[in-house]
Amino acid sequence: MAATLAEEITKHSVHTLVFRSIKRTHDLFLADHALAVPQDKEADELRRKLKIHAEYSHLKEKQGNQNIHNSQHYLAIENNKGLTDGSATNQRHPSALAVNQSLARYPSDQISENNQYAAGIQDITNKALSSGGLERIAPPKRALATTGESKVPFSHGMIARKATTMPKPNWHAPWKLMRVVSGHTGWVRCVAVEPANQWYCTGSADRTIKIWDLATSKLKLSLTGHISTVRGVAVSTRHPYLFSCGEDKMVKCWDLEYNKVTRHYHGHLSAVYSLSIHPTIDVLVTAGRDATARIWDMRTKTCVHTLVGHTNTVADVKCQGVEPQIVTGSHDCTIRYWDVASGKSITTLTNHKKSIRSIVIHPTQYTMASASADNIKQWKFPEGNFIQNLGGHNAVLNCMAINSDNVLVSGGDNGSMHFWDWKTGYNFQRAQTLVQPGSLDSESGIFAMAFDQSGTRLFTCEADKTIKVYKEDDEATEETHPINWRPDIIKRKKY
């Protein structure tokens, strides 16, 4: 018996069985198809009244109050005229006196007149709704009370809404080149400033890490140990440690008291492009070309989590003390927020159309920015709400930096630098780096940049093997360098 049932089932295709089921359903409910949906007059009337009340109740109240106010104002004017002019005014305007007396004696007449006016509005709205509700509803005409030469309408028109304008950006002093530091024999790929603001370090394609005095930019120390390009450096704020990573798949921890490597973190399968230190816990996060980011315990050197989800190189990673504590930007055109405890992705931002090479977190606000070849986008934590676009820097953007004065700087692969006002996204300065003598014109790319702890010095790492130091122009004022700004179409999304 089971065999015969199986044979019957296999005789028909799925399409035939579905069609048969649809036909049975159609035949079952065929009797109801030709019947029209019955109309409930009480429900329609209730819906119409509720709609009228929701849309026009505030107008009725406002116009009723305004009519009473205007009539009282008119009465006061006529009474004042009667007091000043005496009986002459009453002789010249006997009808006005009669109106005033009637208004004074019977104020309920005015209220009933307002109720009649409100009823007139309701009749018009009922007609408009019954005819389809597509006509523009005009209120019934009201008489004007004349006072001398001017006419005072009983109902005033609506006040025009003020157009939304973009806020004016804050004035920032222009930045100028202060110093050019030479010493590396390869492309300078990364920079980090010490928390005490005494020195800064750079990593280069010459496989060395150099430490420079921040005030004079004189070379203090060279650290050797990497066997390929050094792509990332970071200085701990709570330990005397310097961390570095490179294209040799190595992540090293340098003890600055002995100037030598004390720990290695093994696990990446390809070049490591970026690293970041968590500000509150002893955790190091690295990211690279193997499309993963790894969380390391500083002391035990164990890999706590491997953050998997990106489908291409993870170019930049940043840590902060609040959620989301880890942010990564990748060449797969996405940004991911990660949970440190579970090691899982919280949010994925897919607004960019091209690879993301740099992300930066605002030092005081709960916001961040990401840089790609199409534009710079600002986001709000923790959900990653989009704030605004910063367009106009038409280059492959390798790096960004921001200080506490809301100055955002972006550096391009062609040596161009744009300075932005963080609040409004206004580009207040554009600069082009100068290639040093002996270098090709194509070696003008900017690979990394960072502000010092005070936000008054900007360090850029460039392809002509130099580090350039920028500072604000002390002689510039708002009069000598005015903001060339005009209100534009609103492109800023409120959050």
Short mmCIF file of C-alpha atoms in Angstrom, two decimals:
data_model
loop_
_atom_site.label_atom_id
_atom_site.label_comp_id
_atom_site.label_asym_id
_atom_site.label_seq_id
_atom_site.Cartn_x
_atom_site.Cartn_y
_atom_site.Cartn_z
CA MET A 1 0.00 0.00 0.00
CA ALA A 2 2.83 2.41 0.87
CA ALA A 3 4.51 1.62 -2.43
CA THR A 4 1.40 2.50 -4.43
CA LEU A 5 1.03 5.82 -2.57
CA ALA A 6 4.65 6.69 -3.31
CA GLU A 7 4.09 5.93 -6.99
CA GLU A 8 1.03 8.23 -7.10
CA ILE A 9 2.94 11.08 -5.48
CA THR A 10 5.86 10.85 -7.85
CA LYS A 11 3.60 10.96 -10.90
CA HIS A 12 2.93 14.71 -10.46
CA SER A 13 5.42 17.54 -10.21
CA VAL A 14 5.45 20.12 -7.42
CA HIS A 15 4.10 22.74 -9.83
CA THR A 16 1.06 20.58 -10.63
CA LEU A 17 0.34 19.92 -6.95
CA VAL A 18 0.58 23.62 -6.06
CA PHE A 19 -1.71 24.53 -8.95
CA ARG A 20 -4.28 21.98 -7.81
CA SER A 21 -4.18 23.35 -4.27
CA ILE A 22 -4.74 26.89 -5.55
CA LYS A 23 -7.69 25.73 -7.67
CA ARG A 24 -9.32 23.95 -4.72
CA THR A 25 -8.99 27.10 -2.61
CA HIS A 26 -10.46 29.21 -5.41
CA ASP A 27 -13.46 26.91 -5.79
CA LEU A 28 -13.98 26.88 -2.04
CA PHE A 29 -14.24 30.67 -1.74
CA LEU A 30 -15.75 31.37 -5.19
CA ALA A 31 -19.09 32.33 -3.69
CA ASP A 32 -17.53 35.24 -1.76
CA HIS A 33 -15.56 36.72 -4.65
CA ALA A 34 -18.44 38.52 -6.35
CA LEU A 35 -19.79 40.07 -3.16
CA ALA A 36 -18.87 43.67 -2.44
CA VAL A 37 -17.55 44.64 0.95
CA PRO A 38 -20.51 45.99 2.98
CA GLN A 39 -20.16 49.61 4.05
CA ASP A 40 -20.70 50.58 7.66
CA LYS A 41 -22.14 54.11 7.70
CA GLU A 42 -21.58 54.57 11.43
CA ALA A 43 -17.92 53.59 11.12
CA ASP A 44 -17.41 55.94 8.16
CA GLU A 45 -19.07 58.82 10.01
CA LEU A 46 -16.97 58.17 13.10
CA ARG A 47 -13.79 58.04 11.03
CA ARG A 48 -14.68 61.34 9.34
CA LYS A 49 -15.38 63.08 12.66
CA LEU A 50 -12.16 61.83 14.21
CA LYS A 51 -10.16 62.99 11.22
CA ILE A 52 -11.74 66.45 11.27
CA HIS A 53 -11.15 66.75 15.00
CA ALA A 54 -7.51 65.68 14.69
CA GLU A 55 -6.76 68.09 11.84
CA TYR A 56 -8.85 71.18 12.63
CA SER A 57 -9.55 71.23 16.36
CA HIS A 58 -6.55 73.45 17.14
CA LEU A 59 -7.64 75.90 14.42
CA LYS A 60 -11.13 76.16 15.88
CA GLU A 61 -9.81 76.87 19.37
CA LYS A 62 -7.21 79.36 18.11
CA GLN A 63 -9.71 81.23 15.92
CA GLY A 64 -12.34 81.32 18.68
CA ASN A 65 -9.88 82.78 21.19
CA GLN A 66 -8.61 85.26 18.60
CA ASN A 67 -12.17 86.42 17.76
CA ILE A 68 -12.98 87.08 21.41
CA HIS A 69 -9.69 88.93 21.84
CA ASN A 70 -10.28 91.08 18.73
CA SER A 71 -13.84 91.95 19.77
CA GLN A 72 -12.68 92.99 23.24
CA HIS A 73 -9.88 95.03 21.69
CA TYR A 74 -12.36 96.75 19.35
CA LEU A 75 -14.70 97.45 22.27
CA ALA A 76 -11.87 99.02 24.27
CA ILE A 77 -10.95 101.29 21.37
CA GLU A 78 -14.53 102.49 20.94
CA ASN A 79 -14.92 103.06 24.67
CA ASN A 80 -11.71 105.10 24.74
CA LYS A 81 -13.02 107.19 21.86
CA GLY A 82 -16.27 107.75 23.70
CA LEU A 83 -14.40 108.87 26.81
CA THR A 84 -12.20 111.31 24.92
CA ASP A 85 -14.64 112.64 22.35
CA GLY A 86 -17.72 112.76 24.57
CA SER A 87 -21.11 112.75 22.99
CA ALA A 88 -19.72 113.84 19.61
CA THR A 89 -18.37 110.36 18.96
CA ASN A 90 -21.65 108.79 19.85
CA GLN A 91 -23.49 111.12 17.52
CA ARG A 92 -21.06 110.37 14.68
CA HIS A 93 -21.07 106.63 15.25
CA PRO A 94 -24.34 105.64 16.87
CA SER A 95 -24.15 102.16 15.33
CA ALA A 96 -20.74 101.53 16.88
CA LEU A 97 -22.10 102.39 20.30
CA ALA A 98 -24.97 100.00 19.80
CA VAL A 99 -22.56 97.24 18.81
CA ASN A 100 -20.36 97.92 21.82
CA GLN A 101 -23.31 97.90 24.18
CA SER A 102 -24.59 94.65 22.73
CA LEU A 103 -21.15 93.04 23.03
CA ALA A 104 -20.79 94.28 26.57
CA ARG A 105 -24.24 93.14 27.64
CA TYR A 106 -24.40 89.87 25.76
CA PRO A 107 -20.91 88.30 25.41
CA SER A 108 -22.62 84.96 24.78
CA ASP A 109 -23.70 86.28 21.35
CA GLN A 110 -20.03 86.48 20.34
CA ILE A 111 -19.39 82.93 21.58
CA SER A 112 -22.42 81.61 19.69
CA GLU A 113 -21.18 83.42 16.56
CA ASN A 114 -17.81 81.66 16.97
CA ASN A 115 -19.58 78.34 17.34
CA GLN A 116 -21.49 79.02 14.11
CA TYR A 117 -18.19 79.78 12.40
CA ALA A 118 -16.70 76.50 13.70
CA ALA A 119 -19.81 74.67 12.46
CA GLY A 120 -19.30 76.28 9.06
CA ILE A 121 -15.75 74.95 8.95
CA GLN A 122 -16.96 71.47 9.85
CA ASP A 123 -19.60 71.54 7.08
CA ILE A 124 -16.98 72.50 4.51
CA THR A 125 -14.59 69.77 5.66
CA ASN A 126 -17.41 67.21 5.56
CA LYS A 127 -18.20 68.16 1.97
CA ALA A 128 -14.53 67.97 1.00
CA LEU A 129 -14.10 64.56 2.61
CA SER A 130 -17.28 63.22 1.04
CA SER A 131 -16.09 64.35 -2.41
CA GLY A 132 -12.76 62.57 -2.05
CA GLY A 133 -10.78 64.87 0.24
CA LEU A 134 -8.52 66.11 -2.57
CA GLU A 135 -9.74 69.71 -2.67
CA ARG A 136 -8.01 72.46 -0.75
CA ILE A 137 -10.36 73.49 2.06
CA ALA A 138 -10.91 77.26 2.35
CA PRO A 139 -12.51 78.67 5.53
CA PRO A 140 -15.68 80.79 5.19
CA LYS A 141 -15.15 84.50 4.73
CA ARG A 142 -15.40 86.64 7.85
CA ALA A 143 -16.33 90.27 8.16
CA LEU A 144 -13.60 92.75 9.04
CA ALA A 145 -14.02 95.19 11.90
CA THR A 146 -12.99 98.64 10.69
CA THR A 147 -11.17 100.95 13.08
CA GLY A 148 -10.52 104.21 11.31
CA GLU A 149 -8.50 103.58 8.14
CA SER A 150 -7.04 100.16 9.06
CA LYS A 151 -8.86 96.84 9.06
CA VAL A 152 -8.35 94.27 11.79
CA PRO A 153 -9.13 90.71 10.64
CA PHE A 154 -10.70 88.39 13.14
CA SER A 155 -8.42 85.52 12.07
CA HIS A 156 -4.73 86.01 11.42
CA GLY A 157 -2.78 84.01 8.80
CA MET A 158 -0.29 81.29 9.65
CA ILE A 159 3.29 82.38 10.29
CA ALA A 160 5.70 81.26 7.58
CA ARG A 161 8.21 78.67 8.73
CA LYS A 162 11.80 79.85 8.86
CA ALA A 163 14.08 78.07 6.43
CA THR A 164 16.60 75.69 7.95
CA THR A 165 20.17 76.87 7.54
CA MET A 166 23.48 75.14 8.05
CA PRO A 167 25.25 76.32 11.24
CA LYS A 168 28.22 78.59 10.75
CA PRO A 169 31.55 76.81 11.33
CA ASN A 170 33.92 77.88 14.07
CA TRP A 171 37.01 79.78 13.00
CA HIS A 172 40.27 77.82 13.02
CA ALA A 173 43.73 79.21 12.41
CA PRO A 174 45.45 77.91 9.25
CA TRP A 175 48.22 75.35 9.63
CA LYS A 176 51.69 75.78 8.16
CA LEU A 177 54.80 73.64 7.78
CA MET A 178 57.13 74.02 10.74
CA ARG A 179 59.85 71.40 10.31
CA VAL A 180 60.98 68.56 8.02
CA VAL A 181 62.63 65.64 9.82
CA SER A 182 64.92 63.29 7.89
CA GLY A 183 66.53 60.09 9.11
CA HIS A 184 64.64 57.12 7.73
CA THR A 185 65.87 55.41 4.56
CA GLY A 186 62.43 54.10 3.51
CA TRP A 187 58.80 55.11 3.41
CA VAL A 188 57.61 56.27 6.84
CA ARG A 189 54.45 54.27 7.52
CA CYS A 190 53.29 54.99 11.10
CA VAL A 191 53.63 57.43 13.99
CA ALA A 192 52.65 57.53 17.68
CA VAL A 193 53.11 60.18 20.39
CA GLU A 194 54.12 59.35 23.94
CA PRO A 195 51.44 60.12 26.61
CA ALA A 196 53.72 62.54 28.49
CA ASN A 197 54.30 64.50 25.24
CA GLN A 198 58.07 64.23 25.51
CA TRP A 199 58.84 62.19 22.38
CA TYR A 200 57.23 60.47 19.43
CA CYS A 201 58.14 57.34 17.47
CA THR A 202 57.87 56.38 13.81
CA GLY A 203 58.04 53.10 11.92
CA SER A 204 59.39 52.80 8.42
CA ALA A 205 59.96 50.52 5.45
CA ASP A 206 63.64 50.45 6.44
CA ARG A 207 62.54 47.98 9.20
CA THR A 208 63.46 50.32 12.05
CA ILE A 209 61.55 52.21 14.72
CA LYS A 210 63.00 55.63 15.53
CA ILE A 211 62.26 57.70 18.61
CA TRP A 212 62.47 61.50 18.24
CA ASP A 213 62.46 64.33 20.74
CA LEU A 214 59.15 66.13 20.34
CA ALA A 215 60.43 69.65 20.98
CA THR A 216 63.53 69.55 18.75
CA SER A 217 62.82 66.48 16.55
CA LYS A 218 66.33 65.17 17.20
CA LEU A 219 66.87 61.42 16.97
CA LYS A 220 67.07 59.81 20.42
CA LEU A 221 67.01 56.08 19.67
CA SER A 222 66.66 53.50 16.88
CA LEU A 223 65.07 50.09 17.55
CA THR A 224 65.83 47.20 15.19
CA GLY A 225 64.22 43.79 15.21
CA HIS A 226 61.59 43.66 12.48
CA ILE A 227 62.60 41.95 9.25
CA SER A 228 60.08 43.79 7.09
CA THR A 229 58.19 47.11 6.92
CA VAL A 230 56.91 48.39 10.26
CA ARG A 231 53.24 49.27 9.71
CA GLY A 232 52.01 50.21 13.18
CA VAL A 233 53.29 51.58 16.50
CA ALA A 234 51.49 52.38 19.75
CA VAL A 235 52.68 53.58 23.17
CA SER A 236 50.93 52.35 26.29
CA THR A 237 49.51 54.95 28.67
CA ARG A 238 49.77 52.67 31.71
CA HIS A 239 52.99 50.71 31.14
CA PRO A 240 56.51 51.52 29.89
CA TYR A 241 55.77 49.52 26.74
CA LEU A 242 55.94 50.28 23.03
CA PHE A 243 54.08 47.92 20.69
CA SER A 244 54.85 47.50 17.00
CA CYS A 245 53.59 45.37 14.11
CA GLY A 246 54.76 44.86 10.57
CA GLU A 247 54.52 43.03 7.28
CA ASP A 248 56.64 40.21 8.73
CA LYS A 249 53.50 38.94 10.61
CA MET A 250 55.15 39.94 13.90
CA VAL A 251 53.69 41.86 16.82
CA LYS A 252 56.36 42.94 19.30
CA CYS A 253 56.32 44.48 22.77
CA TRP A 254 59.32 46.69 23.54
CA ASP A 255 60.33 47.45 27.13
CA LEU A 256 61.33 51.12 27.09
CA GLU A 257 63.38 50.74 30.27
CA TYR A 258 65.72 48.24 28.59
CA ASN A 259 65.03 49.20 24.94
CA LYS A 260 64.57 45.60 23.84
CA VAL A 261 61.80 43.19 22.90
CA THR A 262 60.23 41.37 25.85
CA ARG A 263 57.20 39.68 24.22
CA HIS A 264 56.11 38.36 20.83
CA TYR A 265 52.48 37.77 19.85
CA HIS A 266 52.21 34.98 17.29
CA GLY A 267 49.03 34.13 15.40
CA HIS A 268 48.51 36.32 12.36
CA LEU A 269 48.74 34.48 9.06
CA SER A 270 49.79 37.50 6.98
CA ALA A 271 51.02 41.07 7.29
CA VAL A 272 49.79 43.05 10.31
CA TYR A 273 48.71 46.54 9.27
CA SER A 274 47.36 48.18 12.42
CA LEU A 275 47.26 47.85 16.19
CA SER A 276 45.60 49.64 19.09
CA ILE A 277 45.86 49.47 22.89
CA HIS A 278 42.77 49.37 25.05
CA PRO A 279 42.78 52.41 27.38
CA THR A 280 41.51 50.68 30.53
CA ILE A 281 42.33 46.95 30.39
CA ASP A 282 45.57 45.14 29.53
CA VAL A 283 44.45 44.19 26.04
CA LEU A 284 46.10 44.70 22.65
CA VAL A 285 44.15 44.51 19.37
CA THR A 286 45.86 43.93 16.02
CA ALA A 287 44.47 43.66 12.49
CA GLY A 288 45.94 42.80 9.13
CA ARG A 289 45.81 41.26 5.70
CA ASP A 290 44.36 37.95 6.88
CA ALA A 291 40.94 39.71 7.20
CA THR A 292 40.88 39.24 10.98
CA ALA A 293 41.46 41.27 14.10
CA ARG A 294 42.96 39.58 17.14
CA ILE A 295 42.65 40.46 20.82
CA TRP A 296 45.76 39.66 22.88
CA ASP A 297 46.36 39.51 26.59
CA MET A 298 49.42 41.73 27.06
CA ARG A 299 50.99 39.74 29.87
CA THR A 300 50.26 36.12 28.95
CA LYS A 301 50.62 36.67 25.16
CA THR A 302 47.55 34.53 24.53
CA CYS A 303 45.03 35.32 21.80
CA VAL A 304 41.78 35.93 23.68
CA HIS A 305 39.54 36.35 20.62
CA THR A 306 39.88 36.23 16.86
CA LEU A 307 37.41 38.69 15.36
CA VAL A 308 36.18 37.05 12.16
CA GLY A 309 33.66 38.65 9.80
CA HIS A 310 35.52 40.86 7.34
CA THR A 311 36.10 39.46 3.87
CA ASN A 312 39.17 41.51 2.98
CA THR A 313 42.16 43.23 4.57
CA VAL A 314 41.43 45.00 7.85
CA ALA A 315 43.28 48.27 7.35
CA ASP A 316 42.66 50.02 10.67
CA VAL A 317 41.51 49.22 14.19
CA LYS A 318 40.71 51.52 17.13
CA CYS A 319 39.92 50.89 20.81
CA GLN A 320 38.00 52.96 23.33
CA GLY A 321 36.84 52.47 26.89
CA VAL A 322 33.07 52.44 26.17
CA GLU A 323 30.84 50.42 23.87
CA PRO A 324 31.66 49.63 21.17
CA GLN A 325 35.14 49.07 22.55
CA ILE A 326 36.67 47.91 19.24
CA VAL A 327 36.06 49.43 15.79
CA THR A 328 37.57 48.06 12.58
CA GLY A 329 37.64 49.37 9.01
CA SER A 330 38.32 47.07 6.10
CA HIS A 331 38.95 46.95 2.37
CA ASP A 332 35.63 45.14 2.02
CA CYS A 333 34.01 48.63 2.35
CA THR A 334 32.50 47.91 5.78
CA ILE A 335 33.02 49.08 9.36
CA ARG A 336 32.35 46.71 12.22
CA TYR A 337 31.74 47.31 15.91
CA TRP A 338 32.84 44.44 18.16
CA ASP A 339 31.97 43.22 21.64
CA VAL A 340 35.14 42.53 23.64
CA ALA A 341 33.56 40.02 25.99
CA SER A 342 32.02 37.75 23.35
CA GLY A 343 34.32 38.55 20.43
CA LYS A 344 31.33 38.97 18.11
CA SER A 345 30.31 41.73 15.73
CA ILE A 346 27.65 44.10 17.11
CA THR A 347 27.04 46.36 14.11
CA THR A 348 28.15 46.45 10.48
CA LEU A 349 28.14 49.78 8.60
CA THR A 350 27.93 49.38 4.81
CA ASN A 351 27.51 52.98 3.62
CA HIS A 352 30.95 53.29 2.01
CA LYS A 353 31.36 52.20 -1.60
CA LYS A 354 35.15 51.84 -1.57
CA SER A 355 37.77 50.41 0.75
CA ILE A 356 38.18 52.02 4.17
CA ARG A 357 41.79 52.76 5.05
CA SER A 358 41.47 54.88 8.17
CA ILE A 359 39.13 55.47 11.09
CA VAL A 360 39.44 58.03 13.87
CA ILE A 361 37.55 58.45 17.17
CA HIS A 362 36.76 61.91 18.51
CA PRO A 363 38.67 62.56 21.77
CA THR A 364 35.74 64.13 23.65
CA GLN A 365 32.53 63.36 21.73
CA TYR A 366 30.85 59.99 21.34
CA THR A 367 31.46 60.00 17.57
CA MET A 368 33.90 58.73 14.94
CA ALA A 369 34.85 59.24 11.30
CA SER A 370 35.90 56.85 8.54
CA ALA A 371 37.88 57.67 5.42
CA SER A 372 37.54 56.07 2.01
CA ALA A 373 38.31 57.02 -1.57
CA ASP A 374 34.79 58.38 -2.08
CA ASN A 375 34.44 60.62 0.99
CA ILE A 376 34.69 60.91 4.77
CA LYS A 377 31.69 59.89 6.85
CA GLN A 378 30.89 60.75 10.44
CA TRP A 379 29.06 58.32 12.74
CA LYS A 380 27.54 58.41 16.18
CA PHE A 381 28.06 55.65 18.72
CA PRO A 382 26.86 53.20 19.88
CA GLU A 383 24.51 52.17 17.06
CA GLY A 384 26.55 53.75 14.29
CA ASN A 385 24.00 56.39 13.25
CA PHE A 386 25.13 58.36 10.20
CA ILE A 387 25.75 62.07 10.83
CA GLN A 388 27.13 63.67 7.67
CA ASN A 389 29.42 63.38 4.66
CA LEU A 390 32.64 65.33 4.23
CA GLY A 391 33.11 65.42 0.47
CA GLY A 392 35.67 67.12 -1.71
CA HIS A 393 38.93 65.36 -0.87
CA ASN A 394 39.20 63.54 -4.18
CA ALA A 395 42.04 61.15 -3.42
CA VAL A 396 42.74 57.77 -1.86
CA LEU A 397 42.70 58.72 1.83
CA ASN A 398 45.30 56.82 3.84
CA CYS A 399 45.02 58.52 7.21
CA MET A 400 43.17 60.96 9.45
CA ALA A 401 43.79 62.73 12.74
CA ILE A 402 41.66 64.89 15.04
CA ASN A 403 42.41 67.08 18.06
CA SER A 404 40.26 68.43 20.89
CA ASP A 405 39.71 71.73 19.01
CA ASN A 406 37.49 69.89 16.48
CA VAL A 407 40.09 70.10 13.70
CA LEU A 408 39.99 67.00 11.50
CA VAL A 409 42.85 66.43 9.05
CA SER A 410 42.82 63.93 6.19
CA GLY A 411 45.86 62.89 4.17
CA GLY A 412 45.74 61.52 0.64
CA ASP A 413 47.89 59.24 -1.48
CA ASN A 414 48.75 62.21 -3.74
CA GLY A 415 50.15 64.37 -0.94
CA SER A 416 47.03 66.48 -0.44
CA MET A 417 45.86 67.50 3.01
CA HIS A 418 42.41 68.83 3.90
CA PHE A 419 41.56 70.50 7.20
CA TRP A 420 37.93 70.25 8.32
CA ASP A 421 35.72 71.73 11.01
CA TRP A 422 34.33 68.65 12.75
CA LYS A 423 30.99 70.18 13.72
CA THR A 424 29.85 71.44 10.32
CA GLY A 425 32.10 69.52 7.93
CA TYR A 426 33.45 72.77 6.47
CA ASN A 427 36.80 72.45 4.68
CA PHE A 428 38.64 75.55 5.91
CA GLN A 429 42.10 74.78 4.47
CA ARG A 430 43.72 72.71 1.74
CA ALA A 431 47.44 72.03 1.51
CA GLN A 432 49.81 70.08 -0.70
CA THR A 433 52.94 68.51 0.70
CA LEU A 434 56.26 69.35 -0.97
CA VAL A 435 58.50 66.52 -2.09
CA GLN A 436 62.03 66.80 -0.76
CA PRO A 437 64.95 67.22 -3.18
CA GLY A 438 66.14 63.89 -4.53
CA SER A 439 62.70 62.27 -4.43
CA LEU A 440 60.30 61.66 -7.30
CA ASP A 441 57.16 63.72 -7.68
CA SER A 442 55.15 60.53 -7.25
CA GLU A 443 56.63 60.09 -3.75
CA SER A 444 54.32 62.66 -2.23
CA GLY A 445 51.91 60.29 -0.50
CA ILE A 446 50.95 60.70 3.14
CA PHE A 447 50.73 57.36 4.94
CA ALA A 448 50.05 58.32 8.56
CA MET A 449 49.47 61.37 10.75
CA ALA A 450 48.91 62.17 14.41
CA PHE A 451 48.49 65.16 16.70
CA ASP A 452 50.58 65.50 19.84
CA GLN A 453 48.85 65.37 23.23
CA SER A 454 48.22 69.12 23.27
CA GLY A 455 46.76 69.18 19.76
CA THR A 456 49.09 72.00 18.62
CA ARG A 457 51.53 69.93 16.55
CA LEU A 458 50.69 67.67 13.63
CA PHE A 459 53.11 64.93 12.47
CA THR A 460 52.79 63.41 9.01
CA CYS A 461 54.64 60.34 7.68
CA GLU A 462 55.32 60.54 3.97
CA ALA A 463 56.63 58.63 0.99
CA ASP A 464 59.66 60.89 0.52
CA LYS A 465 61.15 59.23 3.68
CA THR A 466 60.57 62.30 5.87
CA ILE A 467 58.40 63.31 8.80
CA LYS A 468 56.83 66.76 8.52
CA VAL A 469 55.73 68.80 11.52
CA TYR A 470 52.90 71.33 11.16
CA LYS A 471 51.64 73.97 13.58
CA GLU A 472 48.99 76.68 13.65
CA ASP A 473 49.86 80.10 12.31
CA ASP A 474 50.22 82.26 15.45
CA GLU A 475 49.86 85.53 13.53
CA ALA A 476 46.60 84.60 11.83
CA THR A 477 43.36 86.15 13.06
CA GLU A 478 39.78 86.01 11.95
CA GLU A 479 40.27 89.36 10.17
CA THR A 480 43.40 88.36 8.26
CA HIS A 481 42.07 84.89 7.37
CA PRO A 482 38.26 85.18 7.23
CA ILE A 483 36.03 82.18 6.73
CA ASN A 484 35.00 81.97 3.09
CA TRP A 485 31.75 80.30 3.96
CA ARG A 486 28.24 80.54 2.56
CA PRO A 487 25.11 78.79 3.80
CA ASP A 488 24.56 75.70 1.68
CA ILE A 489 21.80 73.18 1.20
CA ILE A 490 21.35 71.16 4.33
CA LYS A 491 23.28 67.92 4.05
CA ARG A 492 23.69 67.33 7.75
CA LYS A 493 21.50 64.67 9.26
CA LYS A 494 20.35 65.36 12.81
CA TYR A 495 20.84 62.65 15.38
#
